[in-house]
mmCIF file of C-alpha atoms and ligand atoms in Angstrom:
data_model
loop_
_atom_site.group_PDB
_atom_site.id
_atom_site.type_symbol
_atom_site.label_atom_id
_atom_site.label_comp_id
_atom_site.label_asym_id
_atom_site.label_seq_id
_atom_site.Cartn_x
_atom_site.Cartn_y
_atom_site.Cartn_z
ATOM 1 C CA UNK A 1 0.000 0.000 0.000
ATOM 2 C CA UNK A 2 1.242 3.508 -0.823
ATOM 3 C CA UNK A 3 2.233 5.626 2.144
ATOM 4 C CA UNK A 4 -0.368 8.258 2.954
ATOM 5 C CA UNK A 5 0.261 11.970 2.865
ATOM 6 C CA UNK A 6 1.139 14.204 5.781
ATOM 7 C CA UNK A 7 -0.152 17.784 5.702
ATOM 8 C CA UNK A 8 0.750 20.211 8.496
ATOM 9 C CA UNK A 9 -1.064 23.466 9.198
ATOM 10 C CA UNK A 10 1.270 25.959 10.864
ATOM 11 C CA UNK A 11 1.496 29.582 11.916
ATOM 12 C CA UNK A 12 1.346 31.912 14.907
ATOM 13 C CA UNK A 13 -1.360 31.865 17.571
ATOM 14 C CA UNK A 14 -4.662 33.073 16.190
ATOM 15 C CA UNK A 15 -3.616 32.660 12.546
ATOM 16 C CA UNK A 16 -6.617 30.347 12.098
ATOM 17 C CA UNK A 17 -4.936 26.919 12.173
ATOM 18 C CA UNK A 18 -7.589 25.045 14.144
ATOM 19 C CA UNK A 19 -10.428 26.573 12.105
ATOM 20 C CA UNK A 20 -8.690 25.779 8.821
ATOM 21 C CA UNK A 21 -7.477 22.294 9.782
ATOM 22 C CA UNK A 22 -11.048 21.158 10.441
ATOM 23 C CA UNK A 23 -12.322 22.620 7.227
ATOM 24 C CA UNK A 24 -9.468 21.341 5.087
ATOM 25 C CA UNK A 25 -9.984 17.849 6.517
ATOM 26 C CA UNK A 26 -13.666 18.067 5.539
ATOM 27 C CA UNK A 27 -12.745 19.134 1.992
ATOM 28 C CA UNK A 28 -10.284 16.229 1.697
ATOM 29 C CA UNK A 29 -12.914 13.768 2.957
ATOM 30 C CA UNK A 30 -15.374 15.020 0.356
ATOM 31 C CA UNK A 31 -12.682 14.388 -2.238
ATOM 32 C CA UNK A 32 -12.827 10.733 -1.182
ATOM 33 C CA UNK A 33 -9.703 10.543 0.969
ATOM 34 C CA UNK A 34 -9.466 8.649 4.237
ATOM 35 C CA UNK A 35 -8.473 11.515 6.545
ATOM 36 C CA UNK A 36 -7.059 11.544 10.059
ATOM 37 C CA UNK A 37 -7.195 14.909 11.809
ATOM 38 C CA UNK A 38 -4.820 15.431 14.705
ATOM 39 C CA UNK A 39 -2.959 18.141 16.590
ATOM 40 C CA UNK A 40 0.096 19.078 18.594
ATOM 41 C CA UNK A 41 0.699 19.323 21.446
ATOM 42 C CA UNK A 42 -1.160 15.991 21.646
ATOM 43 C CA UNK A 43 -3.456 14.657 24.342
ATOM 44 C CA UNK A 44 -0.667 12.333 25.535
ATOM 45 C CA UNK A 45 1.227 12.801 28.813
ATOM 46 C CA UNK A 46 3.859 15.194 27.457
ATOM 47 C CA UNK A 47 1.334 17.185 25.424
ATOM 48 C CA UNK A 48 -0.909 17.511 28.467
ATOM 49 C CA UNK A 49 2.000 18.775 30.499
ATOM 50 C CA UNK A 50 2.785 21.397 27.826
ATOM 51 C CA UNK A 51 -0.837 22.583 27.754
ATOM 52 C CA UNK A 52 -1.169 22.602 31.526
ATOM 53 C CA UNK A 53 1.956 24.715 31.954
ATOM 54 C CA UNK A 54 0.950 27.101 29.171
ATOM 55 C CA UNK A 55 -2.511 27.583 30.709
ATOM 56 C CA UNK A 56 -0.915 28.273 34.113
ATOM 57 C CA UNK A 57 1.577 30.718 32.576
ATOM 58 C CA UNK A 58 4.478 28.558 33.793
ATOM 59 C CA UNK A 59 7.524 28.713 31.586
ATOM 60 C CA UNK A 60 10.078 25.911 31.712
ATOM 61 C CA UNK A 61 13.747 26.505 30.895
ATOM 62 C CA UNK A 62 14.117 26.507 27.103
ATOM 63 C CA UNK A 63 15.926 23.155 26.856
ATOM 64 C CA UNK A 64 13.354 21.368 29.054
ATOM 65 C CA UNK A 65 10.503 22.909 27.115
ATOM 66 C CA UNK A 66 12.048 21.757 23.825
ATOM 67 C CA UNK A 67 12.520 18.230 25.182
ATOM 68 C CA UNK A 68 8.827 18.000 26.096
ATOM 69 C CA UNK A 69 7.769 19.008 22.587
ATOM 70 C CA UNK A 70 10.165 16.504 20.981
ATOM 71 C CA UNK A 71 8.978 13.644 23.195
ATOM 72 C CA UNK A 72 5.357 14.526 22.626
ATOM 73 C CA UNK A 73 6.024 14.335 18.889
ATOM 74 C CA UNK A 74 7.846 10.994 19.181
ATOM 75 C CA UNK A 75 4.700 9.582 20.780
ATOM 76 C CA UNK A 76 2.447 11.267 18.232
ATOM 77 C CA UNK A 77 4.366 9.625 15.403
ATOM 78 C CA UNK A 78 4.541 6.232 17.052
ATOM 79 C CA UNK A 79 0.888 6.170 18.105
ATOM 80 C CA UNK A 80 -1.021 8.142 15.470
ATOM 81 C CA UNK A 81 0.851 9.594 12.504
ATOM 82 C CA UNK A 82 3.078 6.623 11.655
ATOM 83 C CA UNK A 83 0.326 3.986 11.661
ATOM 84 C CA UNK A 84 -2.035 6.261 9.685
ATOM 85 C CA UNK A 85 0.560 6.960 6.984
ATOM 86 C CA UNK A 86 1.470 3.264 6.800
ATOM 87 C CA UNK A 87 -2.221 2.487 6.226
ATOM 88 C CA UNK A 88 -2.314 4.948 3.303
ATOM 89 C CA UNK A 89 -4.426 7.517 5.136
ATOM 90 C CA UNK A 90 -4.128 11.306 4.744
ATOM 91 C CA UNK A 91 -3.039 12.986 7.979
ATOM 92 C CA UNK A 92 -3.834 16.644 8.618
ATOM 93 C CA UNK A 93 -2.135 17.972 11.734
ATOM 94 C CA UNK A 94 -2.862 21.244 13.518
ATOM 95 C CA UNK A 95 0.805 22.180 14.198
ATOM 96 C CA UNK A 96 3.871 19.997 13.601
ATOM 97 C CA UNK A 97 7.629 20.461 13.788
ATOM 98 C CA UNK A 98 7.758 23.814 12.006
ATOM 99 C CA UNK A 99 6.112 25.179 15.164
ATOM 100 C CA UNK A 100 8.977 23.770 17.238
ATOM 101 C CA UNK A 101 11.520 25.341 14.887
ATOM 102 C CA UNK A 102 9.725 28.703 15.085
ATOM 103 C CA UNK A 103 8.701 28.907 18.770
ATOM 104 C CA UNK A 104 11.537 27.073 20.511
ATOM 105 C CA UNK A 105 13.930 28.224 17.775
ATOM 106 C CA UNK A 106 13.004 31.855 18.476
ATOM 107 C CA UNK A 107 13.552 31.242 22.165
ATOM 108 C CA UNK A 108 16.844 29.358 21.775
ATOM 109 C CA UNK A 109 18.103 31.626 19.002
ATOM 110 C CA UNK A 110 18.526 29.323 15.978
ATOM 111 C CA UNK A 111 15.314 28.258 14.194
ATOM 112 C CA UNK A 112 17.204 26.814 11.209
ATOM 113 C CA UNK A 113 19.343 24.522 13.381
ATOM 114 C CA UNK A 114 16.264 23.293 15.199
ATOM 115 C CA UNK A 115 14.460 22.682 11.919
ATOM 116 C CA UNK A 116 17.360 20.506 10.729
ATOM 117 C CA UNK A 117 17.251 18.558 13.959
ATOM 118 C CA UNK A 118 13.517 17.946 13.531
ATOM 119 C CA UNK A 119 13.960 16.866 9.888
ATOM 120 C CA UNK A 120 16.464 14.236 11.046
ATOM 121 C CA UNK A 121 14.157 12.910 13.775
ATOM 122 C CA UNK A 122 10.598 13.049 12.388
ATOM 123 C CA UNK A 123 8.842 12.271 9.087
ATOM 124 C CA UNK A 124 9.058 15.291 6.780
ATOM 125 C CA UNK A 125 5.577 16.505 5.828
ATOM 126 C CA UNK A 126 4.492 16.335 2.195
ATOM 127 C CA UNK A 127 3.189 19.848 2.662
ATOM 128 C CA UNK A 128 3.355 22.437 5.454
ATOM 129 C CA UNK A 129 0.834 25.229 5.000
ATOM 130 C CA UNK A 130 2.004 28.265 6.951
ATOM 131 C CA UNK A 131 -0.854 30.656 7.669
ATOM 132 C CA UNK A 132 0.606 34.152 7.541
ATOM 133 C CA UNK A 133 -1.114 36.967 9.428
ATOM 134 C CA UNK A 134 0.201 40.054 11.262
ATOM 135 C CA UNK A 135 0.726 39.409 14.990
ATOM 136 C CA UNK A 136 -1.945 41.969 15.911
ATOM 137 C CA UNK A 137 -4.483 40.040 13.800
ATOM 138 C CA UNK A 138 -3.463 36.786 15.528
ATOM 139 C CA UNK A 139 -3.745 38.338 18.971
ATOM 140 C CA UNK A 140 -7.137 39.865 18.153
ATOM 141 C CA UNK A 141 -8.400 36.451 17.002
ATOM 142 C CA UNK A 142 -6.973 34.749 20.093
ATOM 143 C CA UNK A 143 -8.974 37.279 22.119
ATOM 144 C CA UNK A 144 -12.104 36.266 20.159
ATOM 145 C CA UNK A 145 -11.480 32.623 21.044
ATOM 146 C CA UNK A 146 -12.329 33.596 24.605
ATOM 147 C CA UNK A 147 -9.569 31.628 26.304
ATOM 148 C CA UNK A 148 -7.061 32.926 28.802
ATOM 149 C CA UNK A 149 -4.023 34.391 27.094
ATOM 150 C CA UNK A 150 -0.977 32.237 27.403
ATOM 151 C CA UNK A 151 2.578 33.234 28.162
ATOM 152 C CA UNK A 152 3.630 32.642 24.550
ATOM 153 C CA UNK A 153 0.849 34.800 23.181
ATOM 154 C CA UNK A 154 2.309 38.154 24.124
ATOM 155 C CA UNK A 155 2.921 40.341 21.151
ATOM 156 C CA UNK A 156 6.664 40.857 21.573
ATOM 157 C CA UNK A 157 7.528 37.165 21.623
ATOM 158 C CA UNK A 158 4.898 36.391 18.994
ATOM 159 C CA UNK A 159 6.740 38.834 16.710
ATOM 160 C CA UNK A 160 9.927 36.806 17.175
ATOM 161 C CA UNK A 161 7.988 33.642 16.350
ATOM 162 C CA UNK A 162 6.505 35.245 13.222
ATOM 163 C CA UNK A 163 9.993 36.260 12.080
ATOM 164 C CA UNK A 164 11.277 32.742 12.753
ATOM 165 C CA UNK A 165 8.457 31.237 10.650
ATOM 166 C CA UNK A 166 9.249 33.740 7.876
ATOM 167 C CA UNK A 167 12.954 32.844 7.918
ATOM 168 C CA UNK A 168 12.462 29.122 7.245
ATOM 169 C CA UNK A 169 12.507 27.916 3.653
ATOM 170 C CA UNK A 170 11.951 24.387 2.375
ATOM 171 C CA UNK A 171 10.505 22.958 -0.841
ATOM 172 C CA UNK A 172 7.609 21.495 1.169
ATOM 173 C CA UNK A 173 6.656 24.812 2.832
ATOM 174 C CA UNK A 174 3.890 26.923 1.264
ATOM 175 C CA UNK A 175 2.879 30.251 2.772
ATOM 176 C CA UNK A 176 -0.766 31.233 2.580
ATOM 177 C CA UNK A 177 -2.232 34.661 3.326
ATOM 178 C CA UNK A 178 -4.377 34.144 6.441
ATOM 179 C CA UNK A 179 -6.064 37.553 6.412
ATOM 180 C CA UNK A 180 -9.645 37.883 5.200
ATOM 181 C CA UNK A 181 -12.661 35.730 5.994
ATOM 182 C CA UNK A 182 -12.386 32.053 7.005
ATOM 183 C CA UNK A 183 -13.867 31.112 3.621
ATOM 184 C CA UNK A 184 -11.289 33.132 1.705
ATOM 185 C CA UNK A 185 -8.439 31.539 3.651
ATOM 186 C CA UNK A 186 -9.967 28.075 3.166
ATOM 187 C CA UNK A 187 -10.126 28.521 -0.604
ATOM 188 C CA UNK A 188 -6.467 29.606 -0.675
ATOM 189 C CA UNK A 189 -5.492 26.503 1.297
ATOM 190 C CA UNK A 190 -7.514 24.183 -0.936
ATOM 191 C CA UNK A 191 -5.906 25.723 -4.022
ATOM 192 C CA UNK A 192 -2.443 25.210 -2.500
ATOM 193 C CA UNK A 193 -3.183 21.572 -1.642
ATOM 194 C CA UNK A 194 -4.608 20.879 -5.105
ATOM 195 C CA UNK A 195 -1.632 22.501 -6.832
ATOM 196 C CA UNK A 196 1.105 21.005 -4.644
ATOM 197 C CA UNK A 197 -0.237 17.502 -4.085
ATOM 198 C CA UNK A 198 -2.256 17.088 -7.279
ATOM 199 C CA UNK A 199 -5.406 16.206 -5.339
ATOM 200 C CA UNK A 200 -8.900 16.788 -6.793
ATOM 201 C CA UNK A 201 -9.974 18.743 -3.721
ATOM 202 C CA UNK A 202 -12.597 21.499 -3.782
ATOM 203 C CA UNK A 203 -13.541 24.051 -1.138
ATOM 204 C CA UNK A 204 -16.490 23.362 1.193
ATOM 205 C CA UNK A 205 -18.940 25.932 2.548
ATOM 206 C CA UNK A 206 -18.604 26.961 6.185
ATOM 207 C CA UNK A 207 -19.511 29.432 8.868
ATOM 208 C CA UNK A 208 -18.270 32.993 8.570
ATOM 209 C CA UNK A 209 -17.828 33.052 4.792
HETATM 210 P P1 ADP B 1 -5.252 29.146 15.828
HETATM 211 O O1 ADP B 1 -5.645 27.707 15.923
HETATM 212 O O2 ADP B 1 -4.273 29.419 14.722
HETATM 213 O O3 ADP B 1 -4.763 29.732 17.110
HETATM 214 P P2 ADP B 1 -8.092 29.562 15.520
HETATM 215 O O4 ADP B 1 -8.501 28.766 14.339
HETATM 216 O O5 ADP B 1 -8.388 29.012 16.866
HETATM 217 O O6 ADP B 1 -6.556 29.979 15.413
HETATM 218 O O7 ADP B 1 -8.773 30.996 15.365
HETATM 219 C C1 ADP B 1 -8.719 31.939 16.445
HETATM 220 C C2 ADP B 1 -10.053 32.689 16.530
HETATM 221 O O8 ADP B 1 -10.218 33.474 15.365
HETATM 222 C C3 ADP B 1 -11.264 31.775 16.605
HETATM 223 O O9 ADP B 1 -12.229 32.391 17.444
HETATM 224 C C4 ADP B 1 -11.748 31.697 15.174
HETATM 225 O O10 ADP B 1 -13.137 31.486 15.092
HETATM 226 C C5 ADP B 1 -11.375 33.070 14.642
HETATM 227 N N1 ADP B 1 -10.980 33.045 13.240
HETATM 228 C C6 ADP B 1 -10.324 32.060 12.576
HETATM 229 N N2 ADP B 1 -10.102 32.401 11.297
HETATM 230 C C7 ADP B 1 -10.603 33.647 11.141
HETATM 231 C C8 ADP B 1 -10.693 34.563 10.041
HETATM 232 N N3 ADP B 1 -10.205 34.256 8.816
HETATM 233 N N4 ADP B 1 -11.268 35.753 10.253
HETATM 234 C C9 ADP B 1 -11.771 36.076 11.474
HETATM 235 N N5 ADP B 1 -11.744 35.268 12.538
HETATM 236 C C10 ADP B 1 -11.165 34.068 12.390
HETATM 237 MG MG1 MG B 2 -5.499 26.352 17.481
#
């Protein structure tokens, strides 16, 4: 059986990743693909620890924080992503290792080095869609989400993260303008997936178009 495809949706907080991941997965399902939707940090023990600390505003030392993300991803690949790809399924993940390269890379000072380390350790995605929006748009949308703001969602550090995302170049990275309505962004993503992966995918209607 042919290995399935791995699509990552990436970008800063509030760029619209969770909204767009759900909708892209729906569009891929309607195109007849067997789709697994997943996210990072995961619901596993390391992912839960990351989310708990973020919600409490607790910041670990940078190297410990990085280690948690890497271990969470090891488990994600072993338990979810690897088996799904081996079974020929299409995996759409809300964040993947480009987020580690951008967030922990911004904090540690070398996003490119961290990206190389991730490429050596984890399956390289067939496509990483980076949603690009100004930090003030992301922060405004995070405010709309109605959750407590997290330590990493302050504008100054989010600017560093945005610059780290912008600095990373790979053949499998596609940047998509994430401003405009959810429907506009969705159609841009669908076009990028169709063009890059040669899939017969079409946009689906949704709320807020
Ligand atoms: P992320 O997962 O990247 O942090 P979300 O998908 O959770 O972002 O979106 C953050 C908030 O912004 C949510 O309340 C969502 O409904 C809203 N939102 C998402 N995309 C758009 C958009 N294109 N325009 C306006 N609001 C949006
Ligand atoms: Mg999200």
